[in-house]
Amino acid sequence: MTKAMWSPGETQHEDREFRGFASFGDPEALSYVDSNGKPNFALIRQTDEFRILRRRLTTFIFPMTVLFLASYLTFVLLSAYARDVVSIKVVGVINLGILLGLGQFVTSIIITLGYARYAKRRLDPQRKLLAEKTGVEE
Amino acid sequence: MPTTGNPVLNLSVFAVFVLITLYIVYRVSSRNVTASDYYAAGSSFTGAQNGVALSGDFLSAASFLGISGGIAAHGYDGFLYSVGWVVAWLVGLLLIAEGLRNTGRFTVGDVLAFRMKQRPVRAAAANATLVISFFYMIAQMAGAGGLIALLLNVSSKWGQALLIAVVGMVMVLYVLVGGMKGTTWVQIIKAVLLLLCVTLMSVFLLGKFGFSLSAIMQQATENNKLGEAVLDPGAKYGFSTMSKLDFVSLALSLVLGIASLPHVLMRFYTVPNAAEARRSVVWATWTMVIFYLCTLVIGFGAMALVGSETIAAAPGGENSAAPLLAFRIGGAVLLGVVSAVAFATILAVVAGLTLAASASFAHDVYANVIKRGNAEPRKEIRVARLTAVVVGVLSILGGIAANGQNVAFLVSLALALAASANLSTILFTIFWRRFNTTGTLWSIYGGLGSCLVLIIFSPVMSGAKTSIFPDVDFAWFPLGNPGLVSIPFSFLCGFLGTMFSKPEPEKADLAAEMEVRAIAGIGTKA
């Protein structure tokens, strides 16, 4: 899509020659893709755009993982070690344990949809920003 | 027994399914030429299609027949499986799907060896894939025997063996003709049929009981010898300290194992990018939630209408709950449909497993370990096809040998193995920069090895009446499922292996590439 912005195929040969003669060139254009068209990942990793993306991703997925594992293990441990509690009847013969189990279904859906929404709003636009800055696409 | 329905009808519904799917497989796979076509369907599926196929991969005979049977026989304790298998998709969604899609091409080995020394890591990854797939496959094929006994009324061991062989050959045919594309379509068709089937049955059952789950469960308790206690935990796992620990261990394997299964992981390569991989897990989560809600209704419905004792006495035991219920509410035709779907399930899942195992051998072992990355793509695919045949033959033999073993249980062992060998390694390699080759090898072999050793010395193998070798006793590990020990152990191994070995500064560029690709999804096609 935005590849035409800086096409490696056309300009890389000239760039190499410029560089060979210690031309100072345009550092912006040279920096993120090397003369063979291979992205310089070490440099991309240092950009603010990437750091922000990484922080946004990890601050969502790790706490969420802790959350759903904790909630699942609570259900499991209650089922194993607090039989009296989960056997309490709530609706008809349906007891607290069954409801807690079904509650896991609900939290799974909420977290799944929440992540899909978060990724669409906070992660994907940031990825696009990074791709535009570096000129490296998918 | 009137409960087995009409074998001819069952068989013809099944035959129609096989013919239709084979035709579709043949049609969609006319251009199965490149390695990418064969292993990853040219990455041409949409997120929705792949999501349905993903859930299809996981909705095996063990989860359809095993879970509804487990609930019909043990109530609450059977329900635990459903919960674990729904929550498990969050691991895939949050931690694995996108990073895996962005850093690999065909196999788990691609990701694990990305920034490590190629040959030892690829070999280790392939070993893990083959062991896990073999366990999982045996479970599926063992289920086929029991199903056949019930549905086709074939009770002689030889007759069952013959049918297992036929099932095995059809599934190899799918893989050989269809590659990943064909296998995915079979999976999609099967998953849709299965979902329709369970949804209609559940709606019908609920309607019969005035749309009250409580009413179904109420009547269910009257047909179980435990009475209302069957709605409380403990019906299956009991109350001793060890059996409770075993229950927790099983729960841990269920939730961490699914997103580590090689054939499930390989599915993420059939979509064009990470966003579609994410979408496919969202789809899979929805279908799993619907499916397991339905199995809850079907399980208690079977307990209510058929009765736990009738189910236990039927050929195929617990696994026969759903078919018996189908016969009870819909007669021979519905039983025919349900059994055809159940067979299709085994067929499709085993085809997926065969593909994963053969891809791992051809791509990791042959192309990268033996040929050191210089294999001709055409030859690599030929090796993959050959491996598929070998794997097929092995699984037929294994299935015949394991005929009659406890299916859901074997699956839980495969899940423990997958979580132990793959999960820690994938998470470390994607999210921990310092992780290196030694750490990778330690966590794969540490997890796989400890898990295997603990299975061998557990009551599953010896020392109890229900063991595989009941007459000898060399068991010293008290738990039936090793996950509680072996999964943390593999994380520890990966950590210690990395800390006790030198960092690999020469791999720093690759590590940066992997991090950027996994998180940002850019440069993945370079």
PDB file of C-alpha atoms in Angstrom, chain B residues 30-168:
ATOM      1  CA  SER B  30      -5.899 -29.151  -7.768  1.00  0.00           C
ATOM      2  CA  ARG B  31      -2.955 -26.806  -7.300  1.00  0.00           C
ATOM      3  CA  ASN B  32      -1.190 -28.546  -4.457  1.00  0.00           C
ATOM      4  CA  VAL B  33       2.294 -27.924  -5.785  1.00  0.00           C
ATOM      5  CA  THR B  34       4.374 -25.741  -3.505  1.00  0.00           C
ATOM      6  CA  ALA B  35       5.389 -26.525   0.058  1.00  0.00           C
ATOM      7  CA  SER B  36       3.276 -23.597   1.215  1.00  0.00           C
ATOM      8  CA  ASP B  37       0.199 -25.112  -0.496  1.00  0.00           C
ATOM      9  CA  TYR B  38       0.767 -28.497   1.045  1.00  0.00           C
ATOM     10  CA  TYR B  39       1.638 -27.424   4.607  1.00  0.00           C
ATOM     11  CA  ALA B  40      -0.278 -24.190   5.016  1.00  0.00           C
ATOM     12  CA  ALA B  41      -2.899 -24.117   2.256  1.00  0.00           C
ATOM     13  CA  GLY B  42      -1.024 -21.189   0.712  1.00  0.00           C
ATOM     14  CA  SER B  43      -2.097 -19.143   3.772  1.00  0.00           C
ATOM     15  CA  SER B  44      -5.314 -18.486   1.888  1.00  0.00           C
ATOM     16  CA  PHE B  45      -8.023 -19.145   4.463  1.00  0.00           C
ATOM     17  CA  THR B  46      -9.960 -16.360   6.158  1.00  0.00           C
ATOM     18  CA  GLY B  47     -10.029 -15.945   9.910  1.00  0.00           C
ATOM     19  CA  ALA B  48     -13.600 -17.191  10.126  1.00  0.00           C
ATOM     20  CA  GLN B  49     -12.926 -20.310   8.042  1.00  0.00           C
ATOM     21  CA  ASN B  50      -9.811 -21.091  10.003  1.00  0.00           C
ATOM     22  CA  GLY B  51     -11.576 -20.420  13.284  1.00  0.00           C
ATOM     23  CA  VAL B  52     -14.218 -23.013  12.490  1.00  0.00           C
ATOM     24  CA  ALA B  53     -11.498 -25.415  11.368  1.00  0.00           C
ATOM     25  CA  LEU B  54      -9.562 -24.730  14.595  1.00  0.00           C
ATOM     26  CA  SER B  55     -12.518 -25.642  16.720  1.00  0.00           C
ATOM     27  CA  GLY B  56     -13.028 -28.631  14.426  1.00  0.00           C
ATOM     28  CA  ASP B  57      -9.489 -29.715  15.176  1.00  0.00           C
ATOM     29  CA  PHE B  58     -10.249 -29.635  18.819  1.00  0.00           C
ATOM     30  CA  LEU B  59     -13.769 -31.060  18.721  1.00  0.00           C
ATOM     31  CA  SER B  60     -12.454 -34.575  18.498  1.00  0.00           C
ATOM     32  CA  ALA B  61     -14.342 -37.751  19.210  1.00  0.00           C
ATOM     33  CA  ALA B  62     -12.920 -37.539  22.708  1.00  0.00           C
ATOM     34  CA  SER B  63     -14.452 -34.164  23.312  1.00  0.00           C
ATOM     35  CA  PHE B  64     -17.809 -34.826  21.671  1.00  0.00           C
ATOM     36  CA  LEU B  65     -18.460 -38.374  22.870  1.00  0.00           C
ATOM     37  CA  GLY B  66     -16.092 -38.247  25.844  1.00  0.00           C
ATOM     38  CA  ILE B  67     -17.385 -35.020  27.399  1.00  0.00           C
ATOM     39  CA  SER B  68     -21.076 -35.644  26.919  1.00  0.00           C
ATOM     40  CA  GLY B  69     -20.438 -39.169  28.230  1.00  0.00           C
ATOM     41  CA  GLY B  70     -18.396 -37.852  31.126  1.00  0.00           C
ATOM     42  CA  ILE B  71     -21.201 -35.513  32.147  1.00  0.00           C
ATOM     43  CA  ALA B  72     -23.808 -38.242  31.660  1.00  0.00           C
ATOM     44  CA  ALA B  73     -21.868 -40.574  33.943  1.00  0.00           C
ATOM     45  CA  HIS B  74     -20.205 -38.271  36.488  1.00  0.00           C
ATOM     46  CA  GLY B  75     -22.141 -35.012  36.316  1.00  0.00           C
ATOM     47  CA  TYR B  76     -20.061 -32.209  37.775  1.00  0.00           C
ATOM     48  CA  ASP B  77     -16.661 -33.867  37.297  1.00  0.00           C
ATOM     49  CA  GLY B  78     -17.357 -34.312  33.579  1.00  0.00           C
ATOM     50  CA  PHE B  79     -18.249 -30.640  33.367  1.00  0.00           C
ATOM     51  CA  LEU B  80     -14.720 -29.678  34.495  1.00  0.00           C
ATOM     52  CA  TYR B  81     -13.338 -30.760  31.122  1.00  0.00           C
ATOM     53  CA  SER B  82     -15.681 -28.412  29.260  1.00  0.00           C
ATOM     54  CA  VAL B  83     -14.637 -25.441  31.372  1.00  0.00           C
ATOM     55  CA  GLY B  84     -10.923 -26.134  30.922  1.00  0.00           C
ATOM     56  CA  TRP B  85     -11.274 -26.521  27.182  1.00  0.00           C
ATOM     57  CA  VAL B  86     -13.070 -23.223  26.757  1.00  0.00           C
ATOM     58  CA  VAL B  87     -10.732 -21.175  28.956  1.00  0.00           C
ATOM     59  CA  ALA B  88      -7.745 -22.756  27.181  1.00  0.00           C
ATOM     60  CA  TRP B  89      -8.402 -20.743  24.017  1.00  0.00           C
ATOM     61  CA  LEU B  90      -7.438 -17.585  25.891  1.00  0.00           C
ATOM     62  CA  VAL B  91      -3.871 -18.888  26.109  1.00  0.00           C
ATOM     63  CA  GLY B  92      -3.885 -19.266  22.342  1.00  0.00           C
ATOM     64  CA  LEU B  93      -5.477 -15.881  21.776  1.00  0.00           C
ATOM     65  CA  LEU B  94      -3.423 -13.726  24.124  1.00  0.00           C
ATOM     66  CA  LEU B  95      -0.031 -15.386  24.139  1.00  0.00           C
ATOM     67  CA  ILE B  96       0.501 -17.584  21.125  1.00  0.00           C
ATOM     68  CA  ALA B  97      -1.544 -17.094  17.941  1.00  0.00           C
ATOM     69  CA  GLU B  98      -0.167 -13.826  16.587  1.00  0.00           C
ATOM     70  CA  GLY B  99       3.464 -14.256  17.574  1.00  0.00           C
ATOM     71  CA  LEU B 100       3.490 -17.732  16.099  1.00  0.00           C
ATOM     72  CA  ARG B 101       1.854 -16.605  12.871  1.00  0.00           C
ATOM     73  CA  ASN B 102       4.376 -13.798  12.467  1.00  0.00           C
ATOM     74  CA  THR B 103       7.540 -15.788  13.063  1.00  0.00           C
ATOM     75  CA  GLY B 104       6.953 -19.200  11.514  1.00  0.00           C
ATOM     76  CA  ARG B 105       5.951 -20.654   8.174  1.00  0.00           C
ATOM     77  CA  PHE B 106       4.928 -24.287   8.471  1.00  0.00           C
ATOM     78  CA  THR B 107       5.812 -25.941  11.771  1.00  0.00           C
ATOM     79  CA  VAL B 108       6.409 -25.295  15.463  1.00  0.00           C
ATOM     80  CA  GLY B 109      10.082 -25.947  14.729  1.00  0.00           C
ATOM     81  CA  ASP B 110      10.163 -22.821  12.537  1.00  0.00           C
ATOM     82  CA  VAL B 111       9.363 -20.665  15.547  1.00  0.00           C
ATOM     83  CA  LEU B 112      11.477 -22.470  18.115  1.00  0.00           C
ATOM     84  CA  ALA B 113      14.554 -22.561  15.855  1.00  0.00           C
ATOM     85  CA  PHE B 114      14.072 -19.016  14.575  1.00  0.00           C
ATOM     86  CA  ARG B 115      16.938 -17.460  16.537  1.00  0.00           C
ATOM     87  CA  MET B 116      18.608 -20.625  17.837  1.00  0.00           C
ATOM     88  CA  LYS B 117      21.062 -23.152  16.449  1.00  0.00           C
ATOM     89  CA  GLN B 118      18.998 -24.758  13.722  1.00  0.00           C
ATOM     90  CA  ARG B 119      19.784 -28.459  13.766  1.00  0.00           C
ATOM     91  CA  PRO B 120      19.524 -29.427  17.452  1.00  0.00           C
ATOM     92  CA  VAL B 121      16.458 -27.265  18.064  1.00  0.00           C
ATOM     93  CA  ARG B 122      14.630 -28.460  14.948  1.00  0.00           C
ATOM     94  CA  ALA B 123      15.367 -32.055  15.889  1.00  0.00           C
ATOM     95  CA  ALA B 124      14.055 -31.454  19.414  1.00  0.00           C
ATOM     96  CA  ALA B 125      10.922 -29.711  18.136  1.00  0.00           C
ATOM     97  CA  ALA B 126      10.246 -32.555  15.725  1.00  0.00           C
ATOM     98  CA  ASN B 127      10.718 -35.140  18.470  1.00  0.00           C
ATOM     99  CA  ALA B 128       8.213 -33.335  20.656  1.00  0.00           C
ATOM    100  CA  THR B 129       5.717 -32.991  17.802  1.00  0.00           C
ATOM    101  CA  LEU B 130       5.961 -36.663  16.917  1.00  0.00           C
ATOM    102  CA  VAL B 131       5.562 -37.906  20.504  1.00  0.00           C
ATOM    103  CA  ILE B 132       2.604 -35.593  21.235  1.00  0.00           C
ATOM    104  CA  SER B 133       0.859 -36.364  17.941  1.00  0.00           C
ATOM    105  CA  PHE B 134       1.388 -40.083  18.448  1.00  0.00           C
ATOM    106  CA  PHE B 135      -0.279 -40.029  21.892  1.00  0.00           C
ATOM    107  CA  TYR B 136      -3.134 -37.920  20.587  1.00  0.00           C
ATOM    108  CA  MET B 137      -3.570 -40.123  17.557  1.00  0.00           C
ATOM    109  CA  ILE B 138      -3.669 -43.328  19.599  1.00  0.00           C
ATOM    110  CA  ALA B 139      -6.434 -41.743  21.662  1.00  0.00           C
ATOM    111  CA  GLN B 140      -8.448 -40.969  18.534  1.00  0.00           C
ATOM    112  CA  MET B 141      -7.950 -44.368  16.953  1.00  0.00           C
ATOM    113  CA  ALA B 142      -8.743 -46.149  20.207  1.00  0.00           C
ATOM    114  CA  GLY B 143     -11.994 -44.205  20.268  1.00  0.00           C
ATOM    115  CA  ALA B 144     -12.785 -45.403  16.764  1.00  0.00           C
ATOM    116  CA  GLY B 145     -12.831 -49.020  17.924  1.00  0.00           C
ATOM    117  CA  GLY B 146     -15.356 -48.359  20.674  1.00  0.00           C
ATOM    118  CA  LEU B 147     -17.536 -46.303  18.379  1.00  0.00           C
ATOM    119  CA  ILE B 148     -17.593 -48.997  15.756  1.00  0.00           C
ATOM    120  CA  ALA B 149     -18.630 -51.541  18.345  1.00  0.00           C
ATOM    121  CA  LEU B 150     -21.587 -49.396  19.296  1.00  0.00           C
ATOM    122  CA  LEU B 151     -22.676 -47.904  16.035  1.00  0.00           C
ATOM    123  CA  LEU B 152     -22.110 -50.618  13.496  1.00  0.00           C
ATOM    124  CA  ASN B 153     -22.757 -53.455  15.848  1.00  0.00           C
ATOM    125  CA  VAL B 154     -19.391 -55.018  15.052  1.00  0.00           C
ATOM    126  CA  SER B 155     -18.218 -56.755  18.165  1.00  0.00           C
ATOM    127  CA  SER B 156     -15.436 -59.084  16.967  1.00  0.00           C
ATOM    128  CA  LYS B 157     -11.906 -57.740  17.505  1.00  0.00           C
ATOM    129  CA  TRP B 158     -10.972 -58.598  13.913  1.00  0.00           C
ATOM    130  CA  GLY B 159     -13.954 -56.811  12.483  1.00  0.00           C
ATOM    131  CA  GLN B 160     -13.126 -53.727  14.521  1.00  0.00           C
ATOM    132  CA  ALA B 161      -9.482 -53.908  13.469  1.00  0.00           C
ATOM    133  CA  LEU B 162     -10.552 -54.024   9.833  1.00  0.00           C
ATOM    134  CA  LEU B 163     -12.769 -50.975  10.282  1.00  0.00           C
ATOM    135  CA  ILE B 164     -10.005 -49.073  12.099  1.00  0.00           C
ATOM    136  CA  ALA B 165      -7.742 -49.845   9.127  1.00  0.00           C
ATOM    137  CA  VAL B 166     -10.367 -48.528   6.694  1.00  0.00           C
ATOM    138  CA  VAL B 167     -10.798 -45.339   8.752  1.00  0.00           C
ATOM    139  CA  GLY B 168      -7.000 -44.933   8.801  1.00  0.00           C
TER     140      GLY B 168
END
